[in-house]
Amino acid sequence: MTSTAFGIGGDLKVRRLGFGAMHLPTEPGRARETSLAVARRAVELGVTLIDTAYLYGGGANEELLAEALHPYPDGLLITTKVGVARSGPSSEWKLDGRPAVLRDQVEQALRRLRVERIDLLQLHRIDPQTPLADQLGTLRDLQTEGKVGRIGLSEVTAAELGQAREIVDVASVQNRYNLLDREHEPVLAACEAAGIAFLPWRPVAWGESGASTEVAVVAAELDATPTQVALAWLLGHSPVILPIPGTARIDHLEENLAAEGLRLTQAHRDRLDQLPEPA
């Protein structure tokens, strides 16, 4: 039986199937009203882990979630990410892990999310231009100050995860990973060995014919959708995986969350495990 809950950092208990808010439109108008409704419906359906980031609209996504959900119900974790900023004459988004930038982004996130502490803060990317010890040391200082609860990473290698764990206690890793894209299997293995939450972004992705056709066949046999099969496979693949599928539609949200009840047989899992990654 696949467990439906996980303790991030050992004690922050969440439902394993979460929600990624990246795709929610934030501009004023009907689309924004739908975004608010989707976020609220996710919580109504029992989602306790919602993922956002400063990068998503320069904080607009964080403000949207606060408008939709504040005051937050007990047990709801909204995790955000810092470390990407607009810089230079053209104001392009670039990696920026300088301590002053990270500290400012955390202070802004606290204000936008209307909280005194971010229970899980993730470094969106490691900035190669700034010493890792400076980046993680800043987050550790914010943790000591009570503004950050737990620290996570995003898009790291197993070696980078190992280096980071020598500096801070890493509670989560958010890497690209799905049924048809398992490049970060070594990172997942490291997370599983250490009990670190692994939040796959882009948890559902379809390649060309072949592999996705096999997924569709399994879905038809189970009277499910290919998306549900992909999410159910993730939930059963490792106990530390916490998928965060995103959508801007309530019907897709409900479809995604229903995947938690889908039971893949061992024969189905064997077929899916052997799928080749698309070229």
Coordinates of N, CA, C and O in Angstrom, one line a residue, residues 178-272:
N178 N 10.2 12.6 -14.3 CA 8.9 12.0 -14.6 C 9.1 10.6 -15.2 O 10.3 10.2 -15.4
L179 N 8.0 10.0 -15.5 CA 8.1 8.6 -16.0 C 9.0 8.5 -17.2 O 9.7 7.5 -17.4
L180 N 9.0 9.5 -18.1 CA 9.8 9.4 -19.3 C 11.0 10.2 -19.3 O 11.7 10.4 -20.3
D181 N 11.4 10.7 -18.1 CA 12.6 11.6 -18.0 C 13.2 11.3 -16.6 O 12.8 11.9 -15.6
R182 N 14.1 10.3 -16.6 CA 14.7 9.9 -15.3 C 16.2 10.2 -15.1 O 16.9 9.5 -14.5
E183 N 16.6 11.3 -15.8 CA 18.0 11.7 -15.7 C 18.5 11.9 -14.3 O 19.6 11.6 -14.0
H184 N 17.6 12.3 -13.4 CA 18.0 12.6 -12.0 C 17.8 11.4 -11.1 O 17.6 11.6 -9.9
E185 N 17.8 10.2 -11.6 CA 17.6 9.0 -10.8 C 18.6 8.9 -9.6 O 18.3 8.6 -8.5
P186 N 19.9 9.3 -9.9 CA 20.9 9.3 -8.8 C 20.6 10.2 -7.7 O 20.9 9.9 -6.5
V187 N 20.0 11.4 -8.0 CA 19.6 12.3 -7.0 C 18.5 11.8 -6.2 O 18.5 11.9 -5.0
L188 N 17.5 11.2 -6.9 CA 16.4 10.6 -6.2 C 16.9 9.5 -5.2 O 16.5 9.4 -4.1
A189 N 17.9 8.7 -5.7 CA 18.4 7.6 -4.8 C 19.1 8.2 -3.6 O 18.9 7.7 -2.5
A190 N 19.8 9.3 -3.8 CA 20.5 9.9 -2.6 C 19.4 10.5 -1.6 O 19.6 10.4 -0.4
C191 N 18.3 11.1 -2.2 CA 17.3 11.6 -1.3 C 16.6 10.5 -0.6 O 16.3 10.6 0.6
E192 N 16.3 9.4 -1.2 CA 15.7 8.2 -0.6 C 16.5 7.7 0.5 O 16.0 7.4 1.6
A193 N 17.8 7.6 0.3 CA 18.8 7.1 1.3 C 18.8 8.0 2.6 O 19.0 7.5 3.7
A194 N 18.6 9.3 2.3 CA 18.7 10.2 3.4 C 17.4 10.7 4.0 O 17.3 11.5 4.9
G195 N 16.3 10.2 3.4 CA 15.0 10.6 3.9 C 14.6 12.0 3.5 O 13.8 12.6 4.2
I196 N 15.2 12.5 2.4 CA 14.9 13.8 1.9 C 13.8 13.8 0.9 O 13.7 13.0 0.0
A197 N 12.8 14.8 1.1 CA 11.7 14.8 0.2 C 12.2 15.2 -1.3 O 13.0 16.1 -1.4
F198 N 11.7 14.5 -2.3 CA 12.0 14.8 -3.6 C 10.8 15.2 -4.4 O 9.8 14.5 -4.5
L199 N 10.7 16.5 -4.8 CA 9.6 17.1 -5.4 C 9.9 17.2 -6.9 O 10.5 18.1 -7.4
P200 N 9.4 16.3 -7.7 CA 9.6 16.3 -9.2 C 8.8 17.4 -9.8 O 7.6 17.5 -9.7
W201 N 9.5 18.4 -10.5 CA 8.8 19.3 -11.3 C 8.7 18.8 -12.7 O 9.4 17.9 -13.1
R202 N 7.7 19.2 -13.4 CA 7.3 18.6 -14.7 C 7.0 17.1 -14.4 O 7.6 16.2 -15.1
P203 N 6.1 16.7 -13.5 CA 5.9 15.3 -13.2 C 5.2 14.5 -14.2 O 5.2 13.3 -14.2
V204 N 4.6 15.3 -15.2 CA 3.9 14.6 -16.3 C 4.5 15.2 -17.6 O 4.4 16.4 -17.8
A205 N 5.1 14.4 -18.4 CA 5.6 14.9 -19.7 C 5.5 13.8 -20.7 O 5.9 12.7 -20.5
W206 N 5.0 14.1 -21.9 CA 4.9 13.1 -22.9 C 5.8 13.3 -24.1 O 5.9 14.4 -24.6
G207 N 6.5 12.2 -24.4 CA 7.5 12.3 -25.5 C 6.8 11.8 -26.8 O 5.6 11.9 -26.9
E208 N 7.6 11.4 -27.8 CA 7.1 11.0 -29.1 C 6.5 9.6 -29.0 O 7.1 8.8 -28.3
S209 N 5.5 9.4 -29.7 CA 4.8 8.1 -29.9 C 5.3 7.0 -28.9 O 5.0 7.2 -27.7
G210 N 5.9 5.9 -29.3 CA 6.4 4.8 -28.6 C 6.1 4.8 -27.1 O 5.1 4.1 -26.7
A211 N 6.9 5.4 -26.3 CA 6.7 5.4 -24.8 C 5.4 5.8 -24.4 O 4.7 5.2 -23.6
S212 N 4.9 7.0 -24.9 CA 3.6 7.5 -24.4 C 2.5 6.7 -24.9 O 1.4 6.6 -24.2
T213 N 2.7 6.0 -26.0 CA 1.6 5.0 -26.5 C 1.4 3.9 -25.4 O 0.3 3.5 -25.1
E214 N 2.5 3.4 -24.9 CA 2.5 2.3 -23.9 C 1.7 2.8 -22.7 O 1.0 2.1 -22.0
V215 N 2.0 4.1 -22.3 CA 1.3 4.7 -21.1 C -0.2 4.7 -21.4 O -1.0 4.4 -20.5
A216 N -0.6 5.1 -22.6 CA -2.0 5.2 -23.0 C -2.6 3.8 -22.9 O -3.8 3.7 -22.5
V217 N -1.9 2.8 -23.3 CA -2.4 1.4 -23.2 C -2.7 1.0 -21.8 O -3.8 0.5 -21.5
V218 N -1.8 1.3 -20.9 CA -1.9 1.0 -19.5 C -3.1 1.8 -18.9 O -3.9 1.2 -18.2
A219 N -3.2 3.0 -19.3 CA -4.3 3.9 -18.8 C -5.7 3.3 -19.3 O -6.6 3.2 -18.5
A220 N -5.7 2.8 -20.5 CA -7.0 2.3 -21.0 C -7.4 1.0 -20.2 O -8.5 0.8 -19.9
E221 N -6.4 0.2 -19.9 CA -6.6 -1.0 -19.1 C -7.1 -0.7 -17.7 O -7.9 -1.5 -17.1
L222 N -6.7 0.4 -17.2 CA -7.1 0.8 -15.8 C -8.3 1.8 -15.8 O -8.7 2.2 -14.7
D223 N -8.8 2.1 -16.9 CA -9.9 3.1 -17.0 C -9.5 4.4 -16.4 O -10.2 5.0 -15.6
A224 N -8.3 4.8 -16.7 CA -7.7 6.0 -16.1 C -7.2 6.9 -17.3 O -7.2 6.5 -18.5
T225 N -6.6 8.0 -17.0 CA -6.0 8.8 -18.0 C -4.5 8.6 -17.9 O -3.9 8.2 -16.9
P226 N -3.8 8.9 -19.0 CA -2.3 8.8 -19.0 C -1.7 9.6 -17.9 O -0.7 9.2 -17.3
T227 N -2.2 10.8 -17.7 CA -1.7 11.7 -16.6 C -1.8 11.0 -15.3 O -0.9 11.0 -14.5
Q228 N -2.9 10.4 -15.0 CA -3.1 9.7 -13.8 C -2.1 8.5 -13.6 O -1.6 8.3 -12.5
V229 N -1.9 7.8 -14.7 CA -0.9 6.7 -14.7 C 0.5 7.2 -14.3 O 1.2 6.6 -13.5
A230 N 0.8 8.3 -15.0 CA 2.2 8.9 -14.7 C 2.3 9.3 -13.3 O 3.4 9.1 -12.6
L231 N 1.3 9.9 -12.7 CA 1.4 10.4 -11.3 C 1.4 9.2 -10.3 O 2.1 9.1 -9.3
A232 N 0.5 8.2 -10.6 CA 0.5 7.0 -9.8 C 1.8 6.2 -9.8 O 2.3 5.7 -8.8
W233 N 2.5 6.2 -11.0 CA 3.8 5.6 -11.1 C 4.8 6.3 -10.2 O 5.6 5.7 -9.5
L234 N 4.8 7.6 -10.2 CA 5.7 8.4 -9.4 C 5.5 8.1 -7.9 O 6.4 7.9 -7.1
L235 N 4.2 8.1 -7.5 CA 3.9 7.8 -6.1 C 4.4 6.4 -5.6 O 4.8 6.3 -4.5
G236 N 4.3 5.5 -6.5 CA 4.8 4.1 -6.2 C 6.3 3.9 -6.4 O 6.8 2.9 -5.9
H237 N 6.9 4.8 -7.1 CA 8.3 4.6 -7.5 C 9.3 4.8 -6.3 O 10.3 4.1 -6.2
S238 N 9.0 5.7 -5.5 CA 9.8 6.0 -4.3 C 8.9 6.6 -3.2 O 8.1 7.5 -3.5
P239 N 9.1 6.2 -1.9 CA 8.3 6.8 -0.9 C 8.6 8.3 -0.6 O 7.9 8.9 0.1
V240 N 9.8 8.8 -1.1 CA 10.1 10.2 -0.8 C 9.6 11.1 -1.9 O 9.8 12.3 -1.8
I241 N 9.0 10.6 -3.0 CA 8.6 11.4 -4.1 C 7.3 12.1 -3.7 O 6.3 11.5 -3.3
L242 N 7.2 13.5 -3.9 CA 6.1 14.3 -3.7 C 5.8 15.0 -4.9 O 6.3 16.1 -5.1
P243 N 5.0 14.5 -5.8 CA 4.7 15.2 -7.1 C 3.9 16.5 -6.9 O 3.0 16.5 -6.0
I244 N 4.2 17.5 -7.7 CA 3.5 18.8 -7.6 C 2.9 19.2 -9.0 O 3.4 20.2 -9.5
P245 N 2.0 18.4 -9.5 CA 1.5 18.7 -10.9 C 0.8 20.1 -10.8 O 0.1 20.4 -9.8
G246 N 0.9 20.9 -11.9 CA 0.3 22.2 -11.9 C -0.7 22.3 -13.0 O -0.6 21.6 -14.0
T247 N -1.7 23.1 -12.8 CA -2.7 23.3 -13.8 C -3.5 24.6 -13.5 O -3.4 25.1 -12.4
A248 N -4.1 25.2 -14.5 CA -4.9 26.3 -14.3 C -6.4 26.0 -14.5 O -7.2 26.9 -14.6
R249 N -6.7 24.7 -14.5 CA -8.1 24.3 -14.7 C -8.5 23.3 -13.5 O -7.8 22.4 -13.1
I250 N -9.8 23.6 -13.0 CA -10.2 22.8 -11.9 C -10.4 21.3 -12.3 O -10.2 20.4 -11.6
D251 N -10.9 21.1 -13.6 CA -11.1 19.7 -14.0 C -9.8 18.9 -14.0 O -9.7 17.7 -13.6
H252 N -8.7 19.6 -14.5 CA -7.4 18.9 -14.5 C -6.9 18.7 -13.1 O -6.3 17.7 -12.8
L253 N -7.1 19.7 -12.2 CA -6.8 19.5 -10.8 C -7.4 18.3 -10.2 O -6.7 17.5 -9.6
E254 N -8.7 18.1 -10.4 CA -9.4 17.0 -9.9 C -8.9 15.7 -10.5 O -8.8 14.7 -9.8
E255 N -8.6 15.7 -11.8 CA -8.1 14.5 -12.4 C -6.7 14.1 -11.8 O -6.5 13.0 -11.5
N256 N -5.9 15.1 -11.6 CA -4.6 14.9 -11.0 C -4.7 14.2 -9.7 O -4.0 13.2 -9.3
L257 N -5.5 14.8 -8.8 CA -5.6 14.4 -7.4 C -6.2 13.0 -7.3 O -5.9 12.2 -6.4
A258 N -7.1 12.6 -8.3 CA -7.7 11.3 -8.3 C -6.6 10.2 -8.6 O -6.9 9.0 -8.3
A259 N -5.5 10.6 -9.1 CA -4.4 9.6 -9.3 C -3.9 8.9 -8.1 O -3.4 7.8 -8.1
E260 N -4.2 9.6 -6.9 CA -3.7 9.0 -5.6 C -4.5 7.7 -5.4 O -3.9 6.8 -4.7
G261 N -5.7 7.5 -5.9 CA -6.4 6.3 -5.7 C -6.2 5.2 -6.7 O -6.8 4.2 -6.7
L262 N -5.4 5.5 -7.7 CA -5.1 4.6 -8.8 C -4.1 3.5 -8.4 O -3.0 3.9 -7.9
R263 N -4.4 2.3 -8.5 CA -3.5 1.2 -8.1 C -3.0 0.5 -9.4 O -3.7 -0.1 -10.1
L264 N -1.7 0.7 -9.6 CA -1.0 0.0 -10.7 C -0.6 -1.4 -10.2 O -0.1 -1.6 -9.1
T265 N -0.9 -2.4 -11.0 CA -0.4 -3.8 -10.7 C 1.1 -3.9 -10.9 O 1.7 -3.0 -11.5
Q266 N 1.7 -4.9 -10.3 CA 3.1 -5.1 -10.5 C 3.4 -5.3 -12.0 O 4.5 -4.8 -12.5
A267 N 2.5 -5.9 -12.7 CA 2.8 -6.1 -14.2 C 2.8 -4.8 -14.9 O 3.6 -4.5 -15.8
H268 N 1.8 -3.9 -14.5 CA 1.8 -2.6 -15.1 C 3.1 -1.8 -14.8 O 3.7 -1.2 -15.6
R269 N 3.5 -1.9 -13.5 CA 4.8 -1.2 -13.1 C 6.0 -1.7 -13.9 O 6.8 -0.9 -14.3
D270 N 6.0 -3.0 -14.0 CA 7.2 -3.6 -14.8 C 7.2 -3.0 -16.2 O 8.3 -2.7 -16.7
R271 N 6.0 -2.9 -16.8 CA 6.0 -2.4 -18.2 C 6.4 -1.0 -18.3 O 7.2 -0.5 -19.1
L272 N 5.9 -0.2 -17.3 CA 6.3 1.2 -17.3 C 7.8 1.5 -16.9 O 8.4 2.4 -17.4

